[in-house]
Each structure stands twice: as C-alpha cells, then as structure tokens.
C-alpha cells in the first residue's frame, strides 16, 4: 500500500501488530504475511467504496485480520490432514518478527502455538486476543460477533486446554544460561546430560513433513526418546564420523532454542520445562521448508 490515505497510514502503522495476531493464529509466518497483505487490499477496497464508513481504521484492520485468519486456519486444517507425520509450527528467529509482534511474547512460544492447534479457530482467536493483546470480552465479541459471555467461555475453555492460568503471567522461556550449559555438554558428546533431564513422561514431537527423515508420530517416555536420539547419533556418525553433529544456541519465537546440524541438514529444537526444571517436551522441526525464517539474516 503506497498512497497516503487514512487506510494506508493505519495499515502501515498496524502491520507489525497484525502480523503478530495472524502468526499466533496460524503458526506460519508466510501465511500470516499473506493474510495481512489481503487485509491491505480489503482496506483499500472498503475505503474506495465509502471512505467515511470506517470510524476506526485500527479496529477495522484488527477485525478483518482476525476474520481472515480464522478463514485461513480452517483452510489449513484441511490441508494439514494430508501432512506427512506430525505438524509443528514454523519457528521464526525473533529478530525477523516485527517489534509489534513480539512486544508481548505471550502466545508466541512454539509450545503454545503447537497446543493451540487443538483449539477451534474462534477459540484460538479469543485466547490470542485476550492473552497477547489484553482485549476484553466485549471487544473480542465485536470481532467474533459473539456475546461477551460466549467469549468469556471460549477464553476459559481455551486457557484450560492450553494449561494456562488465567491470573498467571506468561510462562517463562528456558533459561539461556542453563541451555548454553546443556549445549556445551552435548557438544562434548555427553548425551546423558540431556537424558538425565528428561521426565519419565517426556514427549518428543518431530516434524519432517515427508521431506527428511523424522518420527511420524510423537514419541512418549524418556527411554524411547533416549533410544531415538541414540539412533540419530548413530546415523549422524555414519554420515560424518569426524563431526557427527554441531549445536548452536539460537532464539526463535522469543525463546532460546537449539540448531542441530547433522547428516547434512539442520533441525531446530525447543525444550519445554516443567516446574522442577526437567525437560517434559521436545519439539524438533526438521522440515527444511519450515526453516527459512528460523535463522538471523546474514
């Protein structure tokens, strides 16, 4: 959008926030940017039809963005039914996200984006707008065309599904210092450091999308996760005996993560910790098509 009209000025000012909403809804930056571009076209069309009909362009843009995101979620859910293996959100290096998108990092972590896939589109929208943007049930109701009571119910059920305490602050990301120490140990070949941190019921989700080798289904339990990574290490050593793998600490979605290079590819892993500092979840994005935005621009 280039012409300096009320709609274009508002879209330019709101674009970062709109991308933050759409990305939290979709878990895919490319689709989020597509949605926000469509919102720009919608705004120009609405302005040309009746320039005086829109009382608040920021509110209009937010409403349009949420509704288009809901439509896109429904479309993608049908596409993802045919996805090979387990689907995980696209990790995005924090410095590639607009500042407005990460101003509040609630509902930005891969863990929450992943679990949010279980929510119906309107419930996801209600939780995102409430948790990440502090919108009231009345404001959200206007967007979703629902009563405030219905919105409060969507939020309450959604938060329970996501394991969020309505009165608690946003979950804390992994401690960068602790993660760096873990990476240092792993670099030295001490896999037991990671294995010892696993809870008995730890879960590994691995997303290769049929493009590279990955577990097609979640792996449940510390012992099975351990065997999986020993198998990965064995294959990596067969590929390159001198340097089976390298590890680096990166930041995606506002939290520290690991870039694991092995067997001629690079995967991105995020760790989920319980209240005792034990690893209860590992999300490993292997599909190279999802990693275009995972690393800082050169």
PDB file of C-alpha atoms in Angstrom:
ATOM      1  CA  UNK A   1       0.000   0.000   0.000  1.00  0.00           C
ATOM      2  CA  UNK A   2       1.640   3.247  -1.108  1.00  0.00           C
ATOM      3  CA  UNK A   3      -0.968   6.013  -1.397  1.00  0.00           C
ATOM      4  CA  UNK A   4      -1.099   8.159   1.731  1.00  0.00           C
ATOM      5  CA  UNK A   5      -4.736   7.692   2.659  1.00  0.00           C
ATOM      6  CA  UNK A   6      -6.277   7.098   6.071  1.00  0.00           C
ATOM      7  CA  UNK A   7      -6.454   3.366   5.376  1.00  0.00           C
ATOM      8  CA  UNK A   8      -2.879   3.049   4.135  1.00  0.00           C
ATOM      9  CA  UNK A   9      -1.466   5.103   7.003  1.00  0.00           C
ATOM     10  CA  UNK A  10      -3.323   2.937   9.502  1.00  0.00           C
ATOM     11  CA  UNK A  11      -2.182  -0.279   7.776  1.00  0.00           C
ATOM     12  CA  UNK A  12       1.444   0.867   7.786  1.00  0.00           C
ATOM     13  CA  UNK A  13       1.209   1.676  11.496  1.00  0.00           C
ATOM     14  CA  UNK A  14      -0.618  -1.520  12.418  1.00  0.00           C
ATOM     15  CA  UNK A  15       1.154  -4.001  10.135  1.00  0.00           C
ATOM     16  CA  UNK A  16       3.508  -5.396  12.808  1.00  0.00           C
ATOM     17  CA  UNK A  17       0.667  -5.963  15.255  1.00  0.00           C
ATOM     18  CA  UNK A  18      -1.472  -7.581  12.559  1.00  0.00           C
ATOM     19  CA  UNK A  19       1.343  -9.981  11.653  1.00  0.00           C
ATOM     20  CA  UNK A  20       1.647 -10.853  15.343  1.00  0.00           C
ATOM     21  CA  UNK A  21      -2.051 -11.703  15.512  1.00  0.00           C
ATOM     22  CA  UNK A  22      -2.032 -13.714  12.283  1.00  0.00           C
ATOM     23  CA  UNK A  23       1.171 -15.604  13.117  1.00  0.00           C
ATOM     24  CA  UNK A  24      -0.153 -16.580  16.550  1.00  0.00           C
ATOM     25  CA  UNK A  25      -3.307 -17.807  14.862  1.00  0.00           C
ATOM     26  CA  UNK A  26      -1.593 -19.718  12.058  1.00  0.00           C
ATOM     27  CA  UNK A  27       1.845 -20.781  13.294  1.00  0.00           C
ATOM     28  CA  UNK A  28       3.247 -19.945   9.861  1.00  0.00           C
ATOM     29  CA  UNK A  29       4.871 -16.592   9.052  1.00  0.00           C
ATOM     30  CA  UNK A  30       4.372 -16.840   5.292  1.00  0.00           C
ATOM     31  CA  UNK A  31       0.640 -17.423   5.684  1.00  0.00           C
ATOM     32  CA  UNK A  32       0.474 -14.640   8.286  1.00  0.00           C
ATOM     33  CA  UNK A  33       2.097 -12.176   5.894  1.00  0.00           C
ATOM     34  CA  UNK A  34      -0.293 -13.291   3.139  1.00  0.00           C
ATOM     35  CA  UNK A  35      -3.272 -12.625   5.408  1.00  0.00           C
ATOM     36  CA  UNK A  36      -2.016  -9.164   6.316  1.00  0.00           C
ATOM     37  CA  UNK A  37      -1.455  -8.357   2.631  1.00  0.00           C
ATOM     38  CA  UNK A  38      -5.041  -9.418   1.937  1.00  0.00           C
ATOM     39  CA  UNK A  39      -6.166  -7.104   4.731  1.00  0.00           C
ATOM     40  CA  UNK A  40      -4.400  -4.243   2.928  1.00  0.00           C
ATOM     41  CA  UNK A  41      -6.382  -4.950  -0.238  1.00  0.00           C
ATOM     42  CA  UNK A  42      -9.596  -5.187   1.779  1.00  0.00           C
ATOM     43  CA  UNK A  43      -8.849  -1.827   3.398  1.00  0.00           C
ATOM     44  CA  UNK A  44      -8.286  -0.110   0.060  1.00  0.00           C
ATOM     45  CA  UNK A  45     -11.491  -1.627  -1.303  1.00  0.00           C
ATOM     46  CA  UNK A  46     -13.504  -0.524   1.731  1.00  0.00           C
ATOM     47  CA  UNK A  47     -12.057   2.978   1.616  1.00  0.00           C
ATOM     48  CA  UNK A  48     -12.822   3.420  -2.059  1.00  0.00           C
ATOM     49  CA  UNK A  49     -16.381   2.164  -1.557  1.00  0.00           C
ATOM     50  CA  UNK A  50     -17.136   4.547   1.308  1.00  0.00           C
ATOM     51  CA  UNK A  51     -14.260   6.480   2.877  1.00  0.00           C
ATOM     52  CA  UNK A  52     -16.408   7.785   5.726  1.00  0.00           C
ATOM     53  CA  UNK A  53     -17.919   4.467   6.760  1.00  0.00           C
ATOM     54  CA  UNK A  54     -14.953   3.364   8.890  1.00  0.00           C
ATOM     55  CA  UNK A  55     -14.802   5.173  12.225  1.00  0.00           C
ATOM     56  CA  UNK A  56     -11.585   3.489  13.457  1.00  0.00           C
ATOM     57  CA  UNK A  57      -9.168   2.001  10.968  1.00  0.00           C
ATOM     58  CA  UNK A  58      -7.071   0.161  13.613  1.00  0.00           C
ATOM     59  CA  UNK A  59     -10.219  -1.565  14.905  1.00  0.00           C
ATOM     60  CA  UNK A  60     -11.392  -2.322  11.358  1.00  0.00           C
ATOM     61  CA  UNK A  61      -7.997  -3.748  10.416  1.00  0.00           C
ATOM     62  CA  UNK A  62      -7.878  -5.918  13.551  1.00  0.00           C
ATOM     63  CA  UNK A  63     -11.356  -7.295  12.908  1.00  0.00           C
ATOM     64  CA  UNK A  64     -10.586  -8.045   9.267  1.00  0.00           C
ATOM     65  CA  UNK A  65      -7.253  -9.645  10.154  1.00  0.00           C
ATOM     66  CA  UNK A  66      -8.819 -11.939  12.752  1.00  0.00           C
ATOM     67  CA  UNK A  67     -11.653 -12.988  10.470  1.00  0.00           C
ATOM     68  CA  UNK A  68      -9.291 -13.660   7.558  1.00  0.00           C
ATOM     69  CA  UNK A  69      -7.006 -15.602   9.913  1.00  0.00           C
ATOM     70  CA  UNK A  70      -9.936 -17.747  11.041  1.00  0.00           C
ATOM     71  CA  UNK A  71     -10.769 -18.500   7.408  1.00  0.00           C
ATOM     72  CA  UNK A  72      -7.115 -19.358   6.736  1.00  0.00           C
ATOM     73  CA  UNK A  73      -6.980 -21.647   9.815  1.00  0.00           C
ATOM     74  CA  UNK A  74      -9.975 -23.571   8.502  1.00  0.00           C
ATOM     75  CA  UNK A  75      -8.405 -23.886   5.070  1.00  0.00           C
ATOM     76  CA  UNK A  76      -5.061 -25.028   6.506  1.00  0.00           C
ATOM     77  CA  UNK A  77      -6.668 -27.573   8.822  1.00  0.00           C
ATOM     78  CA  UNK A  78      -7.961 -29.409   5.760  1.00  0.00           C
ATOM     79  CA  UNK A  79      -4.540 -29.230   4.094  1.00  0.00           C
ATOM     80  CA  UNK A  80      -2.753 -30.441   7.226  1.00  0.00           C
ATOM     81  CA  UNK A  81      -4.891 -33.572   7.348  1.00  0.00           C
ATOM     82  CA  UNK A  82      -2.710 -34.803   4.461  1.00  0.00           C
ATOM     83  CA  UNK A  83       0.552 -33.639   6.042  1.00  0.00           C
ATOM     84  CA  UNK A  84       3.152 -36.408   6.336  1.00  0.00           C
ATOM     85  CA  UNK A  85       3.897 -37.015  10.015  1.00  0.00           C
ATOM     86  CA  UNK A  86       3.269 -34.647  12.895  1.00  0.00           C
ATOM     87  CA  UNK A  87       2.758 -30.950  12.114  1.00  0.00           C
ATOM     88  CA  UNK A  88       4.653 -28.368  14.182  1.00  0.00           C
ATOM     89  CA  UNK A  89       4.505 -24.568  13.899  1.00  0.00           C
ATOM     90  CA  UNK A  90       7.137 -22.750  11.885  1.00  0.00           C
ATOM     91  CA  UNK A  91       9.952 -21.397  14.101  1.00  0.00           C
ATOM     92  CA  UNK A  92      10.896 -17.792  13.374  1.00  0.00           C
ATOM     93  CA  UNK A  93      14.033 -16.112  14.633  1.00  0.00           C
ATOM     94  CA  UNK A  94      12.895 -13.319  16.917  1.00  0.00           C
ATOM     95  CA  UNK A  95      14.722 -10.592  15.013  1.00  0.00           C
ATOM     96  CA  UNK A  96      12.759 -11.412  11.844  1.00  0.00           C
ATOM     97  CA  UNK A  97       9.432 -10.740  13.574  1.00  0.00           C
ATOM     98  CA  UNK A  98       8.122  -7.148  13.660  1.00  0.00           C
ATOM     99  CA  UNK A  99       8.701  -5.434  17.006  1.00  0.00           C
ATOM    100  CA  UNK A 100       4.948  -5.120  17.492  1.00  0.00           C
ATOM    101  CA  UNK A 101       4.614  -8.887  17.083  1.00  0.00           C
ATOM    102  CA  UNK A 102       6.977  -9.618  19.974  1.00  0.00           C
ATOM    103  CA  UNK A 103       6.173  -6.668  22.239  1.00  0.00           C
ATOM    104  CA  UNK A 104       4.290  -9.165  24.393  1.00  0.00           C
ATOM    105  CA  UNK A 105       5.648 -12.695  23.980  1.00  0.00           C
ATOM    106  CA  UNK A 106       2.550 -14.381  25.363  1.00  0.00           C
ATOM    107  CA  UNK A 107       1.157 -16.988  22.978  1.00  0.00           C
ATOM    108  CA  UNK A 108       4.329 -16.793  20.876  1.00  0.00           C
ATOM    109  CA  UNK A 109       6.285 -19.859  22.004  1.00  0.00           C
ATOM    110  CA  UNK A 110       6.343 -22.927  19.785  1.00  0.00           C
ATOM    111  CA  UNK A 111       4.886 -24.952  22.650  1.00  0.00           C
ATOM    112  CA  UNK A 112       1.766 -22.781  22.931  1.00  0.00           C
ATOM    113  CA  UNK A 113       1.395 -22.386  19.165  1.00  0.00           C
ATOM    114  CA  UNK A 114       1.585 -26.167  18.886  1.00  0.00           C
ATOM    115  CA  UNK A 115      -1.012 -26.864  21.569  1.00  0.00           C
ATOM    116  CA  UNK A 116      -3.246 -24.083  20.211  1.00  0.00           C
ATOM    117  CA  UNK A 117      -3.751 -26.229  17.102  1.00  0.00           C
ATOM    118  CA  UNK A 118      -6.163 -28.248  19.246  1.00  0.00           C
ATOM    119  CA  UNK A 119      -8.480 -25.260  19.640  1.00  0.00           C
ATOM    120  CA  UNK A 120     -11.292 -24.378  17.289  1.00  0.00           C
ATOM    121  CA  UNK A 121     -10.427 -21.283  15.205  1.00  0.00           C
ATOM    122  CA  UNK A 122     -12.697 -18.875  17.093  1.00  0.00           C
ATOM    123  CA  UNK A 123     -11.455 -20.155  20.457  1.00  0.00           C
ATOM    124  CA  UNK A 124      -7.880 -19.694  19.288  1.00  0.00           C
ATOM    125  CA  UNK A 125      -8.665 -16.132  18.211  1.00  0.00           C
ATOM    126  CA  UNK A 126     -10.316 -15.338  21.547  1.00  0.00           C
ATOM    127  CA  UNK A 127      -7.361 -16.653  23.583  1.00  0.00           C
ATOM    128  CA  UNK A 128      -4.780 -14.897  21.377  1.00  0.00           C
ATOM    129  CA  UNK A 129      -6.551 -11.545  21.557  1.00  0.00           C
ATOM    130  CA  UNK A 130      -7.143 -11.834  25.290  1.00  0.00           C
ATOM    131  CA  UNK A 131      -3.759 -13.203  26.386  1.00  0.00           C
ATOM    132  CA  UNK A 132      -1.411 -11.499  23.928  1.00  0.00           C
ATOM    133  CA  UNK A 133      -3.266  -8.239  23.330  1.00  0.00           C
ATOM    134  CA  UNK A 134      -5.241  -7.773  26.563  1.00  0.00           C
ATOM    135  CA  UNK A 135      -8.510  -7.281  24.712  1.00  0.00           C
ATOM    136  CA  UNK A 136     -11.719  -7.516  26.706  1.00  0.00           C
ATOM    137  CA  UNK A 137     -14.550  -9.961  26.108  1.00  0.00           C
ATOM    138  CA  UNK A 138     -16.668  -7.070  24.816  1.00  0.00           C
ATOM    139  CA  UNK A 139     -14.004  -6.059  22.268  1.00  0.00           C
ATOM    140  CA  UNK A 140     -13.418  -9.647  21.158  1.00  0.00           C
ATOM    141  CA  UNK A 141     -17.158 -10.228  20.938  1.00  0.00           C
ATOM    142  CA  UNK A 142     -17.450  -7.417  18.423  1.00  0.00           C
ATOM    143  CA  UNK A 143     -14.818  -9.084  16.244  1.00  0.00           C
ATOM    144  CA  UNK A 144     -16.203 -12.616  16.522  1.00  0.00           C
ATOM    145  CA  UNK A 145     -19.843 -11.491  16.528  1.00  0.00           C
ATOM    146  CA  UNK A 146     -20.473 -13.254  19.818  1.00  0.00           C
ATOM    147  CA  UNK A 147     -21.797 -12.125  23.174  1.00  0.00           C
ATOM    148  CA  UNK A 148     -19.262 -11.231  25.880  1.00  0.00           C
ATOM    149  CA  UNK A 149     -20.468 -14.226  27.905  1.00  0.00           C
ATOM    150  CA  UNK A 150     -19.809 -16.563  24.979  1.00  0.00           C
ATOM    151  CA  UNK A 151     -16.353 -15.049  24.512  1.00  0.00           C
ATOM    152  CA  UNK A 152     -15.504 -15.466  28.197  1.00  0.00           C
ATOM    153  CA  UNK A 153     -16.482 -19.116  27.900  1.00  0.00           C
ATOM    154  CA  UNK A 154     -14.256 -19.529  24.813  1.00  0.00           C
ATOM    155  CA  UNK A 155     -11.344 -17.947  26.675  1.00  0.00           C
ATOM    156  CA  UNK A 156     -11.857 -20.015  29.820  1.00  0.00           C
ATOM    157  CA  UNK A 157     -12.080 -23.307  27.962  1.00  0.00           C
ATOM    158  CA  UNK A 158      -9.186 -22.387  25.701  1.00  0.00           C
ATOM    159  CA  UNK A 159      -6.925 -21.446  28.592  1.00  0.00           C
ATOM    160  CA  UNK A 160      -7.712 -24.708  30.358  1.00  0.00           C
ATOM    161  CA  UNK A 161      -6.911 -26.625  27.171  1.00  0.00           C
ATOM    162  CA  UNK A 162      -3.590 -24.793  26.879  1.00  0.00           C
ATOM    163  CA  UNK A 163      -2.753 -25.259  30.544  1.00  0.00           C
ATOM    164  CA  UNK A 164      -2.774 -21.503  31.181  1.00  0.00           C
ATOM    165  CA  UNK A 165      -3.703 -19.952  34.497  1.00  0.00           C
ATOM    166  CA  UNK A 166      -5.992 -17.018  33.786  1.00  0.00           C
ATOM    167  CA  UNK A 167      -4.324 -14.997  36.579  1.00  0.00           C
ATOM    168  CA  UNK A 168      -0.738 -16.100  35.986  1.00  0.00           C
ATOM    169  CA  UNK A 169       1.907 -14.248  33.996  1.00  0.00           C
ATOM    170  CA  UNK A 170       3.177 -15.599  30.720  1.00  0.00           C
ATOM    171  CA  UNK A 171       5.194 -18.813  31.027  1.00  0.00           C
ATOM    172  CA  UNK A 172       8.927 -18.205  31.333  1.00  0.00           C
ATOM    173  CA  UNK A 173      11.118 -19.421  28.476  1.00  0.00           C
ATOM    174  CA  UNK A 174      14.059 -21.748  29.031  1.00  0.00           C
ATOM    175  CA  UNK A 175      16.939 -20.140  30.883  1.00  0.00           C
ATOM    176  CA  UNK A 176      19.538 -19.182  28.237  1.00  0.00           C
ATOM    177  CA  UNK A 177      22.444 -19.827  30.632  1.00  0.00           C
ATOM    178  CA  UNK A 178      21.179 -23.302  31.528  1.00  0.00           C
ATOM    179  CA  UNK A 179      20.530 -24.077  27.871  1.00  0.00           C
ATOM    180  CA  UNK A 180      24.037 -22.940  26.920  1.00  0.00           C
ATOM    181  CA  UNK A 181      25.486 -25.240  29.590  1.00  0.00           C
ATOM    182  CA  UNK A 182      23.415 -28.121  28.230  1.00  0.00           C
ATOM    183  CA  UNK A 183      24.586 -27.384  24.685  1.00  0.00           C
ATOM    184  CA  UNK A 184      28.215 -27.311  25.844  1.00  0.00           C
ATOM    185  CA  UNK A 185      27.776 -30.738  27.426  1.00  0.00           C
ATOM    186  CA  UNK A 186      26.105 -32.146  24.326  1.00  0.00           C
ATOM    187  CA  UNK A 187      28.851 -30.763  22.109  1.00  0.00           C
ATOM    188  CA  UNK A 188      31.300 -32.765  24.161  1.00  0.00           C
ATOM    189  CA  UNK A 189      29.343 -35.930  23.427  1.00  0.00           C
ATOM    190  CA  UNK A 190      27.699 -36.099  26.853  1.00  0.00           C
ATOM    191  CA  UNK A 191      24.169 -37.036  25.802  1.00  0.00           C
ATOM    192  CA  UNK A 192      23.445 -38.251  29.317  1.00  0.00           C
ATOM    193  CA  UNK A 193      23.158 -34.607  30.391  1.00  0.00           C
ATOM    194  CA  UNK A 194      20.021 -34.289  28.285  1.00  0.00           C
ATOM    195  CA  UNK A 195      18.722 -37.754  29.065  1.00  0.00           C
ATOM    196  CA  UNK A 196      19.060 -37.155  32.819  1.00  0.00           C
ATOM    197  CA  UNK A 197      16.883 -34.045  32.490  1.00  0.00           C
ATOM    198  CA  UNK A 198      14.008 -35.877  30.832  1.00  0.00           C
ATOM    199  CA  UNK A 199      10.892 -36.507  32.883  1.00  0.00           C
ATOM    200  CA  UNK A 200       9.624 -40.079  32.790  1.00  0.00           C
ATOM    201  CA  UNK A 201       6.676 -38.996  30.648  1.00  0.00           C
ATOM    202  CA  UNK A 202       8.626 -36.672  28.344  1.00  0.00           C
ATOM    203  CA  UNK A 203       7.306 -36.336  24.781  1.00  0.00           C
ATOM    204  CA  UNK A 204       9.231 -35.714  21.567  1.00  0.00           C
ATOM    205  CA  UNK A 205       7.461 -34.247  18.552  1.00  0.00           C
ATOM    206  CA  UNK A 206       9.418 -34.382  15.309  1.00  0.00           C
ATOM    207  CA  UNK A 207       8.293 -32.724  12.077  1.00  0.00           C
ATOM    208  CA  UNK A 208       9.946 -33.761   8.822  1.00  0.00           C
ATOM    209  CA  UNK A 209       6.925 -33.264   6.591  1.00  0.00           C
ATOM    210  CA  UNK A 210       7.961 -36.209   4.439  1.00  0.00           C
ATOM    211  CA  UNK A 211      10.917 -34.151   3.175  1.00  0.00           C
ATOM    212  CA  UNK A 212      13.563 -35.508   5.563  1.00  0.00           C
ATOM    213  CA  UNK A 213      13.613 -38.419   7.991  1.00  0.00           C
ATOM    214  CA  UNK A 214      11.714 -37.820  11.228  1.00  0.00           C
ATOM    215  CA  UNK A 215       9.450 -39.694  13.623  1.00  0.00           C
ATOM    216  CA  UNK A 216       5.995 -39.813  12.061  1.00  0.00           C
ATOM    217  CA  UNK A 217       4.267 -39.883  15.453  1.00  0.00           C
ATOM    218  CA  UNK A 218       5.063 -38.367  18.852  1.00  0.00           C
ATOM    219  CA  UNK A 219       7.491 -40.409  20.954  1.00  0.00           C
ATOM    220  CA  UNK A 220       6.320 -40.918  24.529  1.00  0.00           C
ATOM    221  CA  UNK A 221       8.557 -41.628  27.520  1.00  0.00           C
ATOM    222  CA  UNK A 222      12.147 -40.841  28.441  1.00  0.00           C
ATOM    223  CA  UNK A 223      13.502 -44.250  27.458  1.00  0.00           C
ATOM    224  CA  UNK A 224      12.001 -44.129  23.949  1.00  0.00           C
ATOM    225  CA  UNK A 225      13.231 -40.559  23.467  1.00  0.00           C
ATOM    226  CA  UNK A 226      16.700 -41.676  24.547  1.00  0.00           C
ATOM    227  CA  UNK A 227      16.689 -44.537  22.052  1.00  0.00           C
ATOM    228  CA  UNK A 228      15.523 -42.205  19.295  1.00  0.00           C
ATOM    229  CA  UNK A 229      18.425 -39.807  19.812  1.00  0.00           C
ATOM    230  CA  UNK A 230      20.960 -42.597  20.102  1.00  0.00           C
ATOM    231  CA  UNK A 231      19.704 -43.756  16.700  1.00  0.00           C
ATOM    232  CA  UNK A 232      20.028 -40.226  15.298  1.00  0.00           C
ATOM    233  CA  UNK A 233      23.598 -40.042  16.638  1.00  0.00           C
ATOM    234  CA  UNK A 234      24.454 -43.398  15.100  1.00  0.00           C
ATOM    235  CA  UNK A 235      23.225 -42.295  11.672  1.00  0.00           C
ATOM    236  CA  UNK A 236      24.993 -38.941  12.014  1.00  0.00           C
ATOM    237  CA  UNK A 237      28.275 -40.703  12.860  1.00  0.00           C
ATOM    238  CA  UNK A 238      27.885 -42.907   9.803  1.00  0.00           C
ATOM    239  CA  UNK A 239      27.362 -39.774   7.683  1.00  0.00           C
ATOM    240  CA  UNK A 240      30.344 -37.895   9.182  1.00  0.00           C
ATOM    241  CA  UNK A 241      32.489 -39.793  11.669  1.00  0.00           C
ATOM    242  CA  UNK A 242      34.724 -36.786  12.394  1.00  0.00           C
ATOM    243  CA  UNK A 243      31.898 -34.361  13.227  1.00  0.00           C
ATOM    244  CA  UNK A 244      28.611 -36.233  13.668  1.00  0.00           C
ATOM    245  CA  UNK A 245      26.763 -33.097  14.754  1.00  0.00           C
ATOM    246  CA  UNK A 246      27.134 -29.467  15.797  1.00  0.00           C
ATOM    247  CA  UNK A 247      24.903 -27.500  18.149  1.00  0.00           C
ATOM    248  CA  UNK A 248      24.303 -23.780  18.483  1.00  0.00           C
ATOM    249  CA  UNK A 249      22.010 -21.736  20.706  1.00  0.00           C
ATOM    250  CA  UNK A 250      19.640 -19.532  18.709  1.00  0.00           C
ATOM    251  CA  UNK A 251      16.495 -17.579  19.553  1.00  0.00           C
ATOM    252  CA  UNK A 252      13.163 -18.297  17.914  1.00  0.00           C
ATOM    253  CA  UNK A 253       9.727 -17.020  18.854  1.00  0.00           C
ATOM    254  CA  UNK A 254      11.190 -15.024  21.717  1.00  0.00           C
ATOM    255  CA  UNK A 255      12.781 -18.017  23.444  1.00  0.00           C
ATOM    256  CA  UNK A 256      16.145 -19.820  23.312  1.00  0.00           C
ATOM    257  CA  UNK A 257      16.359 -22.866  21.075  1.00  0.00           C
ATOM    258  CA  UNK A 258      18.964 -25.169  19.573  1.00  0.00           C
ATOM    259  CA  UNK A 259      20.113 -25.514  15.984  1.00  0.00           C
ATOM    260  CA  UNK A 260      21.213 -29.125  15.491  1.00  0.00           C
ATOM    261  CA  UNK A 261      23.273 -29.767  12.332  1.00  0.00           C
ATOM    262  CA  UNK A 262      23.643 -33.446  11.459  1.00  0.00           C
ATOM    263  CA  UNK A 263      23.555 -35.782   8.474  1.00  0.00           C
ATOM    264  CA  UNK A 264      23.724 -32.898   6.017  1.00  0.00           C
ATOM    265  CA  UNK A 265      20.792 -30.952   7.453  1.00  0.00           C
ATOM    266  CA  UNK A 266      19.883 -28.553  10.266  1.00  0.00           C
ATOM    267  CA  UNK A 267      16.977 -29.049  12.685  1.00  0.00           C
ATOM    268  CA  UNK A 268      15.588 -26.563  15.200  1.00  0.00           C
ATOM    269  CA  UNK A 269      14.725 -27.848  18.679  1.00  0.00           C
ATOM    270  CA  UNK A 270      12.905 -26.157  21.525  1.00  0.00           C
ATOM    271  CA  UNK A 271      12.711 -27.634  25.019  1.00  0.00           C
ATOM    272  CA  UNK A 272       9.722 -27.421  27.316  1.00  0.00           C
ATOM    273  CA  UNK A 273      10.471 -27.482  31.046  1.00  0.00           C
ATOM    274  CA  UNK A 274       8.239 -28.405  33.951  1.00  0.00           C
ATOM    275  CA  UNK A 275       8.147 -26.582  37.283  1.00  0.00           C
ATOM    276  CA  UNK A 276      11.149 -28.549  38.564  1.00  0.00           C
ATOM    277  CA  UNK A 277      13.405 -27.628  35.653  1.00  0.00           C
ATOM    278  CA  UNK A 278      13.073 -31.032  33.977  1.00  0.00           C
ATOM    279  CA  UNK A 279      12.543 -31.426  30.235  1.00  0.00           C
ATOM    280  CA  UNK A 280       8.993 -32.612  29.635  1.00  0.00           C
ATOM    281  CA  UNK A 281       8.742 -31.831  25.935  1.00  0.00           C
ATOM    282  CA  UNK A 282      10.997 -31.544  22.898  1.00  0.00           C
ATOM    283  CA  UNK A 283       9.810 -30.092  19.612  1.00  0.00           C
ATOM    284  CA  UNK A 284      12.147 -30.780  16.702  1.00  0.00           C
ATOM    285  CA  UNK A 285      11.366 -29.045  13.417  1.00  0.00           C
ATOM    286  CA  UNK A 286      13.235 -30.863  10.638  1.00  0.00           C
ATOM    287  CA  UNK A 287      11.240 -29.932   7.533  1.00  0.00           C
ATOM    288  CA  UNK A 288      13.597 -27.576   5.643  1.00  0.00           C
ATOM    289  CA  UNK A 289      10.624 -25.773   4.099  1.00  0.00           C
ATOM    290  CA  UNK A 290       9.749 -24.539   7.614  1.00  0.00           C
ATOM    291  CA  UNK A 291      13.199 -23.235   8.458  1.00  0.00           C
ATOM    292  CA  UNK A 292      13.522 -20.326   6.020  1.00  0.00           C
ATOM    293  CA  UNK A 293      12.758 -17.831   8.819  1.00  0.00           C
ATOM    294  CA  UNK A 294      14.443 -19.681  11.698  1.00  0.00           C
ATOM    295  CA  UNK A 295      17.866 -18.060  11.454  1.00  0.00           C
ATOM    296  CA  UNK A 296      19.038 -14.476  11.591  1.00  0.00           C
ATOM    297  CA  UNK A 297      19.534 -12.817   8.228  1.00  0.00           C
ATOM    298  CA  UNK A 298      23.141 -12.817   7.074  1.00  0.00           C
TER     299      UNK A 298
END
